[in-house]
mmCIF file of C-alpha atoms in Angstrom:
data_model
loop_
_atom_site.group_PDB
_atom_site.id
_atom_site.type_symbol
_atom_site.label_atom_id
_atom_site.label_comp_id
_atom_site.label_asym_id
_atom_site.label_seq_id
_atom_site.Cartn_x
_atom_site.Cartn_y
_atom_site.Cartn_z
ATOM 1 C CA UNK I 1 0.963 -17.858 -1.139
ATOM 2 C CA UNK I 2 4.009 -16.878 0.855
ATOM 3 C CA UNK I 3 2.829 -18.036 4.238
ATOM 4 C CA UNK I 4 0.211 -18.607 6.596
ATOM 5 C CA UNK I 5 0.712 -16.012 9.113
ATOM 6 C CA UNK I 6 2.026 -15.135 12.436
ATOM 7 C CA UNK I 7 1.447 -18.021 14.667
ATOM 8 C CA UNK I 8 2.203 -16.032 17.737
ATOM 9 C CA UNK I 9 2.872 -12.451 17.098
ATOM 10 C CA UNK I 10 6.067 -11.991 15.086
ATOM 11 C CA UNK I 11 7.150 -15.557 15.417
ATOM 12 C CA UNK I 12 9.670 -15.062 12.520
ATOM 13 C CA UNK I 13 7.350 -15.867 9.677
ATOM 14 C CA UNK I 14 5.243 -18.025 7.538
ATOM 15 C CA UNK I 15 3.124 -20.842 8.883
ATOM 16 C CA UNK I 16 5.303 -23.929 7.928
ATOM 17 C CA UNK I 17 7.996 -22.705 10.188
ATOM 18 C CA UNK I 18 5.816 -21.493 12.921
ATOM 19 C CA UNK I 19 3.025 -23.933 13.301
ATOM 20 C CA UNK I 20 -0.436 -22.647 14.659
ATOM 21 C CA UNK I 21 -1.753 -19.511 13.387
ATOM 22 C CA UNK I 22 -3.485 -18.714 16.446
ATOM 23 C CA UNK I 23 -2.345 -16.151 18.892
ATOM 24 C CA UNK I 24 -4.040 -17.854 21.841
ATOM 25 C CA UNK I 25 -2.942 -18.277 25.576
ATOM 26 C CA UNK I 26 0.398 -16.905 25.228
ATOM 27 C CA UNK I 27 1.964 -13.490 24.747
ATOM 28 C CA UNK I 28 5.241 -13.246 22.906
ATOM 29 C CA UNK I 29 7.921 -10.867 23.152
ATOM 30 C CA UNK I 30 10.176 -9.655 20.223
ATOM 31 C CA UNK I 31 13.794 -9.005 20.762
ATOM 32 C CA UNK I 32 15.404 -7.438 17.743
ATOM 33 C CA UNK I 33 18.710 -8.527 16.464
ATOM 34 C CA UNK I 34 21.712 -6.186 16.711
ATOM 35 C CA UNK I 35 21.686 -3.345 13.925
ATOM 36 C CA UNK I 36 18.046 -3.491 13.274
ATOM 37 C CA UNK I 37 16.929 0.032 12.899
ATOM 38 C CA UNK I 38 13.361 1.031 14.188
ATOM 39 C CA UNK I 39 12.954 3.131 11.013
ATOM 40 C CA UNK I 40 13.987 0.333 8.777
ATOM 41 C CA UNK I 41 11.103 -0.643 6.495
ATOM 42 C CA UNK I 42 9.969 -4.316 6.317
ATOM 43 C CA UNK I 43 10.641 -4.231 2.644
ATOM 44 C CA UNK I 44 14.085 -3.287 3.207
ATOM 45 C CA UNK I 45 14.322 -6.139 5.878
ATOM 46 C CA UNK I 46 13.267 -8.531 3.225
ATOM 47 C CA UNK I 47 16.118 -7.341 0.851
ATOM 48 C CA UNK I 48 18.721 -7.733 3.596
ATOM 49 C CA UNK I 49 17.827 -11.368 4.246
ATOM 50 C CA UNK I 50 17.932 -12.271 0.692
ATOM 51 C CA UNK I 51 14.865 -14.232 0.793
ATOM 52 C CA UNK I 52 11.168 -13.165 0.645
ATOM 53 C CA UNK I 53 10.165 -16.115 2.867
ATOM 54 C CA UNK I 54 12.573 -14.682 5.599
ATOM 55 C CA UNK I 55 10.733 -11.337 5.980
ATOM 56 C CA UNK I 56 11.013 -11.319 9.806
ATOM 57 C CA UNK I 57 14.327 -13.183 10.171
ATOM 58 C CA UNK I 58 15.391 -9.635 11.443
ATOM 59 C CA UNK I 59 13.457 -10.359 14.564
ATOM 60 C CA UNK I 60 13.527 -13.228 17.005
ATOM 61 C CA UNK I 61 10.409 -14.337 19.115
ATOM 62 C CA UNK I 62 10.470 -16.192 22.354
ATOM 63 C CA UNK I 63 7.860 -18.549 24.072
ATOM 64 C CA UNK I 64 10.306 -18.472 26.974
ATOM 65 C CA UNK I 65 13.561 -16.843 27.305
ATOM 66 C CA UNK I 66 15.229 -20.110 26.715
ATOM 67 C CA UNK I 67 13.041 -21.059 23.693
ATOM 68 C CA UNK I 68 13.949 -19.687 20.358
ATOM 69 C CA UNK I 69 12.130 -20.113 17.278
ATOM 70 C CA UNK I 70 14.909 -20.627 14.527
ATOM 71 C CA UNK I 71 14.398 -20.292 10.769
ATOM 72 C CA UNK I 72 15.793 -23.280 8.657
ATOM 73 C CA UNK I 73 18.202 -21.884 6.146
ATOM 74 C CA UNK I 74 20.521 -23.260 3.410
ATOM 75 C CA UNK I 75 24.059 -22.141 3.051
ATOM 76 C CA UNK I 76 23.375 -19.572 0.594
ATOM 77 C CA UNK I 77 21.018 -17.817 3.015
ATOM 78 C CA UNK I 78 17.582 -18.619 1.441
ATOM 79 C CA UNK I 79 14.879 -20.856 2.975
ATOM 80 C CA UNK I 80 15.445 -24.462 2.653
ATOM 81 C CA UNK I 81 11.739 -25.320 2.128
ATOM 82 C CA UNK I 82 10.528 -24.880 -1.461
ATOM 83 C CA UNK I 83 7.840 -26.485 -3.530
ATOM 84 C CA UNK I 84 9.043 -29.979 -5.038
ATOM 85 C CA UNK I 85 8.580 -30.016 -8.718
ATOM 86 C CA UNK I 86 7.910 -33.040 -10.698
ATOM 87 C CA UNK I 87 10.784 -33.373 -13.512
ATOM 88 C CA UNK I 88 8.735 -35.838 -15.163
ATOM 89 C CA UNK I 89 5.701 -33.679 -15.787
ATOM 90 C CA UNK I 90 5.124 -32.133 -19.044
ATOM 91 C CA UNK I 91 4.373 -28.834 -17.660
ATOM 92 C CA UNK I 92 7.278 -26.195 -17.545
ATOM 93 C CA UNK I 93 8.806 -25.815 -14.113
ATOM 94 C CA UNK I 94 7.605 -22.168 -13.953
ATOM 95 C CA UNK I 95 4.033 -23.111 -14.551
ATOM 96 C CA UNK I 96 4.240 -26.075 -11.991
ATOM 97 C CA UNK I 97 5.604 -23.547 -9.423
ATOM 98 C CA UNK I 98 2.588 -21.147 -10.215
ATOM 99 C CA UNK I 99 0.289 -23.931 -9.722
ATOM 100 C CA UNK I 100 1.607 -24.545 -6.237
ATOM 101 C CA UNK I 101 1.424 -20.628 -5.327
ATOM 102 C CA UNK I 102 -2.174 -20.280 -6.894
ATOM 103 C CA UNK I 103 -5.591 -21.622 -6.018
ATOM 104 C CA UNK I 104 -7.504 -18.652 -4.753
ATOM 105 C CA UNK I 105 -10.603 -19.148 -2.978
ATOM 106 C CA UNK I 106 -13.875 -18.019 -4.814
ATOM 107 C CA UNK I 107 -15.567 -14.999 -2.910
ATOM 108 C CA UNK I 108 -19.019 -13.880 -3.645
ATOM 109 C CA UNK I 109 -21.090 -10.904 -2.254
ATOM 110 C CA UNK I 110 -24.714 -11.428 -2.598
ATOM 111 C CA UNK I 111 -27.126 -8.370 -2.348
ATOM 112 C CA UNK I 112 -30.568 -9.189 -1.502
ATOM 113 C CA UNK I 113 -33.566 -6.718 -1.952
ATOM 114 C CA UNK I 114 -33.108 -2.961 -2.590
ATOM 115 C CA UNK I 115 -30.636 -2.177 0.131
ATOM 116 C CA UNK I 116 -28.471 -5.129 -0.693
ATOM 117 C CA UNK I 117 -28.499 -4.292 -4.253
ATOM 118 C CA UNK I 118 -27.490 -0.704 -3.546
ATOM 119 C CA UNK I 119 -24.494 -2.033 -1.568
ATOM 120 C CA UNK I 120 -23.425 -4.186 -4.259
ATOM 121 C CA UNK I 121 -23.611 -1.276 -6.930
ATOM 122 C CA UNK I 122 -21.371 0.872 -4.365
ATOM 123 C CA UNK I 123 -18.892 -1.936 -4.001
ATOM 124 C CA UNK I 124 -18.681 -2.465 -7.841
ATOM 125 C CA UNK I 125 -18.336 1.189 -8.370
ATOM 126 C CA UNK I 126 -15.470 1.070 -5.686
ATOM 127 C CA UNK I 127 -13.657 -1.464 -7.899
ATOM 128 C CA UNK I 128 -13.099 -4.475 -5.317
ATOM 129 C CA UNK I 129 -10.884 -7.038 -7.057
ATOM 130 C CA UNK I 130 -10.918 -10.853 -6.399
ATOM 131 C CA UNK I 131 -14.797 -10.846 -5.732
ATOM 132 C CA UNK I 132 -17.976 -11.875 -7.593
ATOM 133 C CA UNK I 133 -21.175 -10.273 -7.204
ATOM 134 C CA UNK I 134 -24.651 -11.438 -7.487
ATOM 135 C CA UNK I 135 -28.034 -9.575 -6.834
ATOM 136 C CA UNK I 136 -31.262 -11.320 -5.999
ATOM 137 C CA UNK I 137 -34.604 -9.269 -5.839
ATOM 138 C CA UNK I 138 -38.435 -9.693 -6.259
ATOM 139 C CA UNK I 139 -38.426 -6.090 -8.071
ATOM 140 C CA UNK I 140 -37.610 -6.709 -11.697
ATOM 141 C CA UNK I 141 -37.028 -2.813 -12.263
ATOM 142 C CA UNK I 142 -34.427 -2.961 -9.431
ATOM 143 C CA UNK I 143 -32.563 -5.875 -11.202
ATOM 144 C CA UNK I 144 -32.326 -3.954 -14.412
ATOM 145 C CA UNK I 145 -30.710 -1.139 -12.708
ATOM 146 C CA UNK I 146 -28.182 -3.237 -10.975
ATOM 147 C CA UNK I 147 -24.313 -3.154 -12.010
ATOM 148 C CA UNK I 148 -23.911 -6.863 -11.105
ATOM 149 C CA UNK I 149 -23.339 -8.998 -14.159
ATOM 150 C CA UNK I 150 -25.112 -11.914 -12.217
ATOM 151 C CA UNK I 151 -28.888 -11.331 -11.092
ATOM 152 C CA UNK I 152 -31.416 -13.602 -9.820
ATOM 153 C CA UNK I 153 -35.269 -12.731 -10.040
ATOM 154 C CA UNK I 154 -36.823 -13.978 -6.951
ATOM 155 C CA UNK I 155 -40.396 -15.306 -7.231
ATOM 156 C CA UNK I 156 -40.875 -14.411 -10.829
ATOM 157 C CA UNK I 157 -44.258 -16.309 -10.714
ATOM 158 C CA UNK I 158 -45.189 -15.316 -7.346
ATOM 159 C CA UNK I 159 -44.611 -11.592 -7.384
ATOM 160 C CA UNK I 160 -44.449 -11.033 -11.294
ATOM 161 C CA UNK I 161 -41.388 -8.871 -10.664
ATOM 162 C CA UNK I 162 -43.360 -6.120 -8.590
ATOM 163 C CA UNK I 163 -41.709 -6.753 -5.328
ATOM 164 C CA UNK I 164 -42.653 -8.065 -1.942
ATOM 165 C CA UNK I 165 -44.695 -5.309 -0.686
ATOM 166 C CA UNK I 166 -42.692 -5.214 2.588
ATOM 167 C CA UNK I 167 -44.033 -8.517 3.420
ATOM 168 C CA UNK I 168 -41.155 -11.101 4.625
ATOM 169 C CA UNK I 169 -43.528 -14.060 4.144
ATOM 170 C CA UNK I 170 -43.541 -12.896 0.456
ATOM 171 C CA UNK I 171 -39.745 -12.498 0.221
ATOM 172 C CA UNK I 172 -39.227 -15.875 1.955
ATOM 173 C CA UNK I 173 -41.669 -17.738 -0.480
ATOM 174 C CA UNK I 174 -40.020 -15.946 -3.487
ATOM 175 C CA UNK I 175 -36.526 -17.105 -2.521
ATOM 176 C CA UNK I 176 -37.870 -20.687 -2.181
ATOM 177 C CA UNK I 177 -39.170 -20.607 -5.624
ATOM 178 C CA UNK I 178 -35.684 -19.725 -6.784
ATOM 179 C CA UNK I 179 -33.809 -21.941 -4.632
ATOM 180 C CA UNK I 180 -32.167 -24.276 -7.132
ATOM 181 C CA UNK I 181 -31.188 -21.268 -9.257
ATOM 182 C CA UNK I 182 -29.552 -19.833 -6.380
ATOM 183 C CA UNK I 183 -27.789 -23.069 -5.396
ATOM 184 C CA UNK I 184 -26.462 -23.089 -8.995
ATOM 185 C CA UNK I 185 -24.954 -19.707 -8.514
ATOM 186 C CA UNK I 186 -23.174 -20.607 -5.209
ATOM 187 C CA UNK I 187 -21.662 -23.884 -6.533
ATOM 188 C CA UNK I 188 -17.928 -23.820 -6.362
ATOM 189 C CA UNK I 189 -17.900 -20.685 -3.849
ATOM 190 C CA UNK I 190 -15.952 -20.714 -0.859
ATOM 191 C CA UNK I 191 -16.897 -17.808 1.092
ATOM 192 C CA UNK I 192 -20.390 -15.883 0.655
ATOM 193 C CA UNK I 193 -21.256 -12.330 2.041
ATOM 194 C CA UNK I 194 -24.986 -12.025 2.231
ATOM 195 C CA UNK I 195 -25.849 -8.261 2.738
ATOM 196 C CA UNK I 196 -29.307 -6.942 3.031
ATOM 197 C CA UNK I 197 -31.647 -4.306 4.728
ATOM 198 C CA UNK I 198 -33.800 -5.686 7.526
ATOM 199 C CA UNK I 199 -37.362 -4.594 8.031
ATOM 200 C CA UNK I 200 -38.757 -4.862 4.487
ATOM 201 C CA UNK I 201 -40.135 -7.772 2.545
ATOM 202 C CA UNK I 202 -37.375 -9.148 0.344
ATOM 203 C CA UNK I 203 -34.308 -8.526 2.484
ATOM 204 C CA UNK I 204 -35.924 -9.679 5.552
ATOM 205 C CA UNK I 205 -37.797 -12.828 4.227
ATOM 206 C CA UNK I 206 -35.239 -13.823 1.440
ATOM 207 C CA UNK I 207 -31.918 -13.334 3.053
ATOM 208 C CA UNK I 208 -32.181 -16.265 5.398
ATOM 209 C CA UNK I 209 -33.165 -18.706 2.504
ATOM 210 C CA UNK I 210 -30.320 -17.483 0.308
ATOM 211 C CA UNK I 211 -28.021 -17.929 3.222
ATOM 212 C CA UNK I 212 -29.169 -21.618 3.681
ATOM 213 C CA UNK I 213 -28.736 -22.284 0.123
ATOM 214 C CA UNK I 214 -25.113 -21.093 0.250
ATOM 215 C CA UNK I 215 -24.632 -23.063 3.395
ATOM 216 C CA UNK I 216 -26.087 -26.282 2.183
ATOM 217 C CA UNK I 217 -23.124 -26.239 -0.471
ATOM 218 C CA UNK I 218 -20.549 -26.073 2.318
ATOM 219 C CA UNK I 219 -19.931 -22.201 1.686
ATOM 220 C CA UNK I 220 -18.537 -20.059 4.701
ATOM 221 C CA UNK I 221 -21.442 -17.474 5.140
ATOM 222 C CA UNK I 222 -21.122 -13.911 6.466
ATOM 223 C CA UNK I 223 -24.061 -11.634 6.835
ATOM 224 C CA UNK I 224 -23.942 -7.894 6.834
ATOM 225 C CA UNK I 225 -27.252 -6.218 7.386
ATOM 226 C CA UNK I 226 -28.716 -2.944 8.435
ATOM 227 C CA UNK I 227 -31.676 -2.180 10.873
ATOM 228 C CA UNK I 228 -34.196 0.562 10.299
ATOM 229 C CA UNK I 229 -34.184 4.160 11.463
ATOM 230 C CA UNK I 230 -36.114 4.926 14.520
ATOM 231 C CA UNK I 231 -38.490 7.157 12.305
ATOM 232 C CA UNK I 232 -39.430 4.113 10.481
ATOM 233 C CA UNK I 233 -41.439 2.868 13.448
ATOM 234 C CA UNK I 234 -41.697 0.133 16.075
ATOM 235 C CA UNK I 235 -43.254 -2.452 13.609
ATOM 236 C CA UNK I 236 -40.573 -2.332 11.035
ATOM 237 C CA UNK I 237 -38.085 -2.508 13.773
ATOM 238 C CA UNK I 238 -39.780 -5.591 15.117
ATOM 239 C CA UNK I 239 -39.835 -7.205 11.790
ATOM 240 C CA UNK I 240 -36.143 -6.541 11.226
ATOM 241 C CA UNK I 241 -35.072 -8.095 14.595
ATOM 242 C CA UNK I 242 -36.901 -11.114 13.706
ATOM 243 C CA UNK I 243 -35.221 -11.357 10.374
ATOM 244 C CA UNK I 244 -32.033 -11.020 12.086
ATOM 245 C CA UNK I 245 -32.726 -13.794 14.386
ATOM 246 C CA UNK I 246 -33.702 -16.043 11.453
ATOM 247 C CA UNK I 247 -30.596 -14.969 9.394
ATOM 248 C CA UNK I 248 -28.345 -15.586 12.423
ATOM 249 C CA UNK I 249 -29.473 -19.358 12.490
ATOM 250 C CA UNK I 250 -28.508 -19.792 8.807
ATOM 251 C CA UNK I 251 -25.150 -18.072 8.673
ATOM 252 C CA UNK I 252 -21.646 -18.572 10.386
ATOM 253 C CA UNK I 253 -21.230 -14.793 11.303
ATOM 254 C CA UNK I 254 -23.531 -11.907 11.233
ATOM 255 C CA UNK I 255 -22.715 -8.089 11.532
ATOM 256 C CA UNK I 256 -25.572 -5.615 12.079
ATOM 257 C CA UNK I 257 -25.392 -2.054 11.395
ATOM 258 C CA UNK I 258 -28.194 0.173 12.824
ATOM 259 C CA UNK I 259 -29.267 3.031 10.376
ATOM 260 C CA UNK I 260 -29.677 5.073 13.323
ATOM 261 C CA UNK I 261 -26.075 5.149 14.091
ATOM 262 C CA UNK I 262 -25.497 7.010 10.826
ATOM 263 C CA UNK I 263 -26.113 10.166 12.638
ATOM 264 C CA UNK I 264 -22.903 9.426 14.817
ATOM 265 C CA UNK I 265 -20.804 9.835 11.823
ATOM 266 C CA UNK I 266 -22.836 12.041 9.428
ATOM 267 C CA UNK I 267 -22.878 15.988 9.646
ATOM 268 C CA UNK I 268 -25.857 18.242 8.931
ATOM 269 C CA UNK I 269 -24.454 18.714 5.234
ATOM 270 C CA UNK I 270 -24.097 14.912 4.703
ATOM 271 C CA UNK I 271 -26.747 13.890 2.043
ATOM 272 C CA UNK I 272 -29.186 10.967 2.564
ATOM 273 C CA UNK I 273 -27.308 8.982 -0.211
ATOM 274 C CA UNK I 274 -23.960 9.704 1.186
ATOM 275 C CA UNK I 275 -25.136 8.576 4.585
ATOM 276 C CA UNK I 276 -26.090 5.102 3.225
ATOM 277 C CA UNK I 277 -22.637 4.805 1.593
ATOM 278 C CA UNK I 278 -21.078 5.275 4.782
ATOM 279 C CA UNK I 279 -22.888 2.060 6.008
ATOM 280 C CA UNK I 280 -21.935 0.168 2.653
ATOM 281 C CA UNK I 281 -18.367 1.054 3.252
ATOM 282 C CA UNK I 282 -18.326 -0.957 6.484
ATOM 283 C CA UNK I 283 -19.212 -3.992 4.128
ATOM 284 C CA UNK I 284 -16.620 -2.699 1.534
ATOM 285 C CA UNK I 285 -13.623 -2.562 4.025
ATOM 286 C CA UNK I 286 -14.478 -6.014 5.712
ATOM 287 C CA UNK I 287 -14.601 -7.849 2.518
ATOM 288 C CA UNK I 288 -11.420 -6.083 1.061
ATOM 289 C CA UNK I 289 -9.551 -6.816 4.456
ATOM 290 C CA UNK I 290 -10.207 -10.369 3.833
ATOM 291 C CA UNK I 291 -9.534 -10.517 0.236
ATOM 292 C CA UNK I 292 -6.524 -8.616 0.505
ATOM 293 C CA UNK I 293 -4.864 -11.002 2.993
ATOM 294 C CA UNK I 294 -5.648 -14.065 0.590
ATOM 295 C CA UNK I 295 -4.823 -12.414 -2.819
ATOM 296 C CA UNK I 296 -2.585 -9.309 -2.568
ATOM 297 C CA UNK I 297 1.189 -10.009 -2.563
ATOM 298 C CA UNK I 298 2.543 -9.179 1.153
ATOM 299 C CA UNK I 299 4.790 -10.272 3.874
ATOM 300 C CA UNK I 300 2.245 -12.123 5.895
ATOM 301 C CA UNK I 301 -0.480 -13.674 3.880
ATOM 302 C CA UNK I 302 -3.228 -15.989 4.979
ATOM 303 C CA UNK I 303 -4.977 -18.951 3.429
ATOM 304 C CA UNK I 304 -8.681 -19.697 3.415
ATOM 305 C CA UNK I 305 -8.350 -21.929 6.342
ATOM 306 C CA UNK I 306 -7.161 -19.174 8.501
ATOM 307 C CA UNK I 307 -10.212 -17.213 7.666
ATOM 308 C CA UNK I 308 -12.562 -20.181 8.194
ATOM 309 C CA UNK I 309 -10.999 -20.626 11.622
ATOM 310 C CA UNK I 310 -12.143 -17.220 12.594
ATOM 311 C CA UNK I 311 -15.541 -17.047 10.979
ATOM 312 C CA UNK I 312 -17.021 -20.506 10.987
ATOM 313 C CA UNK I 313 -19.886 -20.577 13.365
ATOM 314 C CA UNK I 314 -18.913 -17.574 15.144
ATOM 315 C CA UNK I 315 -22.361 -15.767 15.620
ATOM 316 C CA UNK I 316 -22.187 -11.765 16.141
ATOM 317 C CA UNK I 317 -19.314 -9.930 14.780
ATOM 318 C CA UNK I 318 -17.885 -6.503 14.427
ATOM 319 C CA UNK I 319 -15.743 -4.921 11.361
ATOM 320 C CA UNK I 320 -13.645 -1.675 11.667
ATOM 321 C CA UNK I 321 -10.868 0.102 9.612
ATOM 322 C CA UNK I 322 -8.595 2.893 10.820
ATOM 323 C CA UNK I 323 -6.244 4.623 8.596
ATOM 324 C CA UNK I 324 -3.571 7.197 9.473
ATOM 325 C CA UNK I 325 -0.740 9.228 7.904
ATOM 326 C CA UNK I 326 2.466 8.010 9.270
ATOM 327 C CA UNK I 327 5.815 9.674 10.261
ATOM 328 C CA UNK I 328 9.090 7.721 10.499
ATOM 329 C CA UNK I 329 9.524 6.087 13.772
ATOM 330 C CA UNK I 330 6.095 7.319 15.091
ATOM 331 C CA UNK I 331 4.523 4.238 16.350
ATOM 332 C CA UNK I 332 1.875 6.350 18.269
ATOM 333 C CA UNK I 333 -0.006 7.006 15.037
ATOM 334 C CA UNK I 334 -0.099 3.193 14.334
ATOM 335 C CA UNK I 335 -1.673 2.685 17.684
ATOM 336 C CA UNK I 336 -4.177 5.368 16.879
ATOM 337 C CA UNK I 337 -5.073 3.396 13.490
ATOM 338 C CA UNK I 338 -5.821 0.336 15.552
ATOM 339 C CA UNK I 339 -7.983 2.290 18.114
ATOM 340 C CA UNK I 340 -10.081 3.816 15.200
ATOM 341 C CA UNK I 341 -10.539 0.087 13.791
ATOM 342 C CA UNK I 342 -11.778 -1.231 17.190
ATOM 343 C CA UNK I 343 -14.067 1.645 17.854
ATOM 344 C CA UNK I 344 -16.678 1.803 14.899
ATOM 345 C CA UNK I 345 -19.511 4.147 15.735
ATOM 346 C CA UNK I 346 -21.696 2.522 12.976
ATOM 347 C CA UNK I 347 -22.019 -1.132 14.680
ATOM 348 C CA UNK I 348 -24.565 -2.396 16.905
ATOM 349 C CA UNK I 349 -23.082 -1.745 20.398
ATOM 350 C CA UNK I 350 -20.345 -4.444 19.745
ATOM 351 C CA UNK I 351 -16.657 -4.272 20.661
ATOM 352 C CA UNK I 352 -13.657 -6.628 20.690
ATOM 353 C CA UNK I 353 -13.970 -7.510 24.308
ATOM 354 C CA UNK I 354 -15.287 -11.063 24.668
ATOM 355 C CA UNK I 355 -14.534 -11.856 21.106
ATOM 356 C CA UNK I 356 -13.596 -15.542 20.464
ATOM 357 C CA UNK I 357 -11.936 -14.791 17.032
ATOM 358 C CA UNK I 358 -10.060 -11.709 15.596
ATOM 359 C CA UNK I 359 -8.744 -11.379 11.950
ATOM 360 C CA UNK I 360 -6.352 -8.292 11.543
ATOM 361 C CA UNK I 361 -4.976 -6.817 8.381
ATOM 362 C CA UNK I 362 -2.330 -4.250 8.670
ATOM 363 C CA UNK I 363 -1.594 -2.408 5.281
ATOM 364 C CA UNK I 364 0.937 0.047 4.325
ATOM 365 C CA UNK I 365 3.427 1.131 1.570
ATOM 366 C CA UNK I 366 6.951 -0.211 1.258
ATOM 367 C CA UNK I 367 7.860 2.275 3.814
ATOM 368 C CA UNK I 368 5.974 0.472 6.557
ATOM 369 C CA UNK I 369 8.164 -0.556 9.491
ATOM 370 C CA UNK I 370 8.318 -3.531 11.814
ATOM 371 C CA UNK I 371 7.767 -1.232 14.860
ATOM 372 C CA UNK I 372 4.813 0.143 13.309
ATOM 373 C CA UNK I 373 3.335 -3.246 12.765
ATOM 374 C CA UNK I 374 4.286 -4.234 16.242
ATOM 375 C CA UNK I 375 2.686 -1.160 17.797
ATOM 376 C CA UNK I 376 -0.534 -1.677 15.877
ATOM 377 C CA UNK I 377 -0.897 -5.306 16.345
ATOM 378 C CA UNK I 378 -0.159 -5.047 20.019
ATOM 379 C CA UNK I 379 -3.097 -2.545 20.582
ATOM 380 C CA UNK I 380 -5.387 -4.924 19.114
ATOM 381 C CA UNK I 381 -4.095 -7.817 21.223
ATOM 382 C CA UNK I 382 -4.510 -5.710 24.476
ATOM 383 C CA UNK I 383 -8.141 -5.295 23.688
ATOM 384 C CA UNK I 384 -9.273 -8.857 23.386
ATOM 385 C CA UNK I 385 -9.553 -12.031 25.763
ATOM 386 C CA UNK I 386 -6.121 -13.654 26.164
ATOM 387 C CA UNK I 387 -7.630 -17.012 24.750
ATOM 388 C CA UNK I 388 -9.120 -15.427 21.751
ATOM 389 C CA UNK I 389 -7.787 -16.735 18.354
ATOM 390 C CA UNK I 390 -6.083 -13.756 16.857
ATOM 391 C CA UNK I 391 -4.712 -14.154 13.361
ATOM 392 C CA UNK I 392 -2.575 -11.340 11.668
ATOM 393 C CA UNK I 393 -1.795 -10.625 8.202
ATOM 394 C CA UNK I 394 0.136 -7.685 6.594
ATOM 395 C CA UNK I 395 0.057 -6.676 2.958
ATOM 396 C CA UNK I 396 1.721 -3.735 0.878
ATOM 397 C CA UNK I 397 -0.263 -1.387 -1.411
ATOM 398 C CA UNK I 398 1.707 1.056 -3.409
ATOM 399 C CA UNK I 399 -0.971 3.808 -3.124
ATOM 400 C CA UNK I 400 -0.373 3.504 0.775
ATOM 401 C CA UNK I 401 2.983 5.163 0.760
ATOM 402 C CA UNK I 402 3.125 7.336 4.060
ATOM 403 C CA UNK I 403 -0.023 5.696 5.370
ATOM 404 C CA UNK I 404 -1.122 2.784 7.428
ATOM 405 C CA UNK I 405 -4.498 1.018 7.631
ATOM 406 C CA UNK I 406 -5.689 -1.198 10.195
ATOM 407 C CA UNK I 407 -8.736 -3.519 9.496
ATOM 408 C CA UNK I 408 -10.290 -5.819 12.086
ATOM 409 C CA UNK I 409 -12.939 -8.547 11.822
ATOM 410 C CA UNK I 410 -13.871 -9.870 15.384
ATOM 411 C CA UNK I 411 -16.180 -12.648 15.751
ATOM 412 C CA UNK I 412 -17.825 -14.722 18.439
ATOM 413 C CA UNK I 413 -18.929 -11.643 20.353
ATOM 414 C CA UNK I 414 -21.049 -12.520 23.429
ATOM 415 C CA UNK I 415 -24.839 -11.704 23.049
ATOM 416 C CA UNK I 416 -24.694 -12.489 19.565
#
């Protein structure tokens, strides 16, 4: 991993030189050193410093006008701090170095019930790397149709593979029956996403039990669930709300997507199937933004501890993604990407205001500039509480040349 992430926004780089990864309580200003062009890409800034760890040595951040954060350097112009290798070790030096730099967290996405299983199928079809998938259902036929290599039949004796019949109590009992099997699946996992549709039997009843199984093993847990359409009736909506309350008590963070909000983003020509894929895409983008920061090479990578500090025991959350085509030197478009990310029409009347934790991933091609990153990140900062724990990361994507994507996960939202 190349570093922890901006302690305070653009404090040169990489956590060991900066200290805290939090953004809280202070606003930093950035002063560019002489000769740095606003159109110069971050990748060229890396090349000009001669060291990847000094990606932002082209900029200086100040806590006060007299307090400058300096980057320790050797006489050769590269960072002094390097992993210490054991010369007596039988392993080759390169392999030792790889062992220092690797150690990725194990991330799982669990689809519960029919809606959760469909979400997992869509994510697998979208080729999301670095994630393991698991589906759990009382419906044996639905399990057979799943693309997930890992499947758990809930309540095989209780339901005989015929489903929960829209009864949450059956879904709950079915999950309890398979409890030890579920715990075996979660053993060794660090972060578990639980996705389900609320209002039915399996998703509503089993999701809280499955989340509890993961939490008992020390996994960080995030739930992403949907609420019924209005046309599904008051009874189903009440069941969904009760299920959300139960699930909220078992997970660290929960994100709710009302299906009714699909009308805000769908057109009269949008198919029923495509409309649900829009909701599934919220989960996909949220998981991808987190995994990219920890697994995809970039200028500002995060570790699992950074993610935990934003997600652990934070309650209600929101996720959003904005993507724009970029023009050289046009920071206005970067701002629009941030605004699109913080105004997700699918979410349940949530916003960044009052959020206690915010995780931001800014992704672009090798032409992404320092000024664009600065503009996008500051737009997010302006939206949240000054005391919020804001953690920024930035990654490169070869397919994003000429484009910039901003992904936001905000947690600890009031009312959750």
